[in-house]
Coordinates of C-alpha atoms and ligand atoms in Angstrom, one line a residue:
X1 CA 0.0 0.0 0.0
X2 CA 1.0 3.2 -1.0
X3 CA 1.1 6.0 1.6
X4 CA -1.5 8.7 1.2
X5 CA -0.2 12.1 1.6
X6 CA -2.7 13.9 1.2
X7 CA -6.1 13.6 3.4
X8 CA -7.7 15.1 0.5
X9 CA -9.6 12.0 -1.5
X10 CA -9.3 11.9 -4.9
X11 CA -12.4 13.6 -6.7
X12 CA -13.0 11.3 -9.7
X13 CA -16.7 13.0 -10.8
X14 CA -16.6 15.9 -12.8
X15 CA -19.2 18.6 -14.1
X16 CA -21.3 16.9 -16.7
X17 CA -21.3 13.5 -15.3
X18 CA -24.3 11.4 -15.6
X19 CA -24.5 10.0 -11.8
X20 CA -26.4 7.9 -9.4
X21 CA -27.2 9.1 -6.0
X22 CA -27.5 6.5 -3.5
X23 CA -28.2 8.3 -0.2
X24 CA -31.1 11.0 0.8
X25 CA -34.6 11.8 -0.5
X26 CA -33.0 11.9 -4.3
X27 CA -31.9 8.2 -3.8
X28 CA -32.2 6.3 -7.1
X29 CA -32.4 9.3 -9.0
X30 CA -29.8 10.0 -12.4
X31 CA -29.2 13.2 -12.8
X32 CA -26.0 15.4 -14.2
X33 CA -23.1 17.0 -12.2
X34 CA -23.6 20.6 -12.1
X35 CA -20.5 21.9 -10.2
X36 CA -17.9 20.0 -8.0
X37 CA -16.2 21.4 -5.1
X38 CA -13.0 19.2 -4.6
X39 CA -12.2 21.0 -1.5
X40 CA -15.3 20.0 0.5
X41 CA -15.5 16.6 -1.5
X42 CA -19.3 18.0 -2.6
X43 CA -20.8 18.0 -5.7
X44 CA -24.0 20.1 -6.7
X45 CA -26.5 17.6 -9.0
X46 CA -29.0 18.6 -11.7
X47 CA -32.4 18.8 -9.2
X48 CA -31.4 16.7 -6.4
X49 CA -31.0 17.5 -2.8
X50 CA -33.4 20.1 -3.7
X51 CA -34.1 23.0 -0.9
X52 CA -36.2 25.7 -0.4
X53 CA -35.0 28.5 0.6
X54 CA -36.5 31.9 1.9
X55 CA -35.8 35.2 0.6
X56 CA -37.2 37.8 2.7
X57 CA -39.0 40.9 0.3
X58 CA -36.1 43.4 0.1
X59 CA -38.6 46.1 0.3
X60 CA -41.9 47.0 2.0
X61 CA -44.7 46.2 0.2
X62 CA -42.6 43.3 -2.0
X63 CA -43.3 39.8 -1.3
X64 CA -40.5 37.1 0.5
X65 CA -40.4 34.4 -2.1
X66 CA -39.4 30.5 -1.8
X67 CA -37.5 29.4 -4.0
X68 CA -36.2 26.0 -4.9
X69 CA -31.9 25.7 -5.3
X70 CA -30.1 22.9 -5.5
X71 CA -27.7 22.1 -2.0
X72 CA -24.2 20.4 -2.6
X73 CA -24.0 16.9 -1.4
X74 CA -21.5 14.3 -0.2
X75 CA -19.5 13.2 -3.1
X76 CA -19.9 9.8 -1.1
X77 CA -23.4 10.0 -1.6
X78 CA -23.5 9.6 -5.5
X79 CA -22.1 7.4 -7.9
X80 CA -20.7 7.7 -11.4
X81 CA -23.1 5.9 -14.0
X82 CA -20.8 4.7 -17.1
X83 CA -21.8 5.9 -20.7
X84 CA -20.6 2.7 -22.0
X85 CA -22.4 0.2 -19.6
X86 CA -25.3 2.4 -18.2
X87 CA -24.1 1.0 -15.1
X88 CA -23.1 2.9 -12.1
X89 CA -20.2 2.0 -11.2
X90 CA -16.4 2.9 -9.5
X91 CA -14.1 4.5 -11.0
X92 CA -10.4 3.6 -11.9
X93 CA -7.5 5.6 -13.4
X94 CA -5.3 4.7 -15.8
X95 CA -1.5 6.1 -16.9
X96 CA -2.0 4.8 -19.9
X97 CA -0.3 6.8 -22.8
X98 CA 1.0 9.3 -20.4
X99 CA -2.2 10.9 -19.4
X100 CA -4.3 10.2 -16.6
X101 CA -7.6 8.5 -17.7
X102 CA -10.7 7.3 -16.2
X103 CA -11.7 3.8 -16.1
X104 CA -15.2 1.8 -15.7
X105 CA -14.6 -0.9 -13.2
X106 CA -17.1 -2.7 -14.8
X107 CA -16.5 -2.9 -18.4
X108 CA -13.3 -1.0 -18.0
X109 CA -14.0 1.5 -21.2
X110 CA -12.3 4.9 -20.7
X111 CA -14.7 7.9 -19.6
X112 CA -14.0 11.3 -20.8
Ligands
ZN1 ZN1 -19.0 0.6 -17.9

């Protein structure tokens, strides 16, 4: 086993990805990657994990709205669905070729 140096975990979704999430009120649902915060290990999905959220009316007389917005989630809590298989499934890197590539575990074809 290699030695991890960083505590970081390595993000391998990315904006655009079609994934799976597998935890909350969304569960089951397939829906695309929006934005990805590596930092937090979140990612914001396409109408899942949906919230409402208050505005209060800026002035008198104008009415507080609710609005629905999507929440970032636990990068834990989805799961990358291949393009190849339909599957979701784990992803592996390869070196192949000198660039770093994303693998299905499943039927092992790349994933841009
Ligand atoms: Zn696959």
């Amino acid at each position: 086993m290699k030695e991890i140096k960083s505590k970081r975990i390595a993000v391998r979704i990315k904006k655009g990805d079609l994934v799976k999430v597998l935890l909350g009120k969304d569960r089951g649902k397939r829906a695309r990657v929006l934005v990805v915060f590596p930092r937090q290990g979140r990612v914001m999905v396409e109408g899942v994990n949906m919230v409402k959220k208050h505005i209060k009316p800026k002035r008198s007389g104008s009415k507080g709205q609710r609005v629905s917005v999507a929440a970032p989630m636990t990068i834990s809590n989805v799961q990358l669905v291949c393009p190849s298989c339909k599957k979701p499934t784990r992803v592996g890197i390869s070196r192949d070729n000198g660039g770093r590539q994303r693998l299905c575990k499943k039927c092992q074809a790349p994933i841009k």
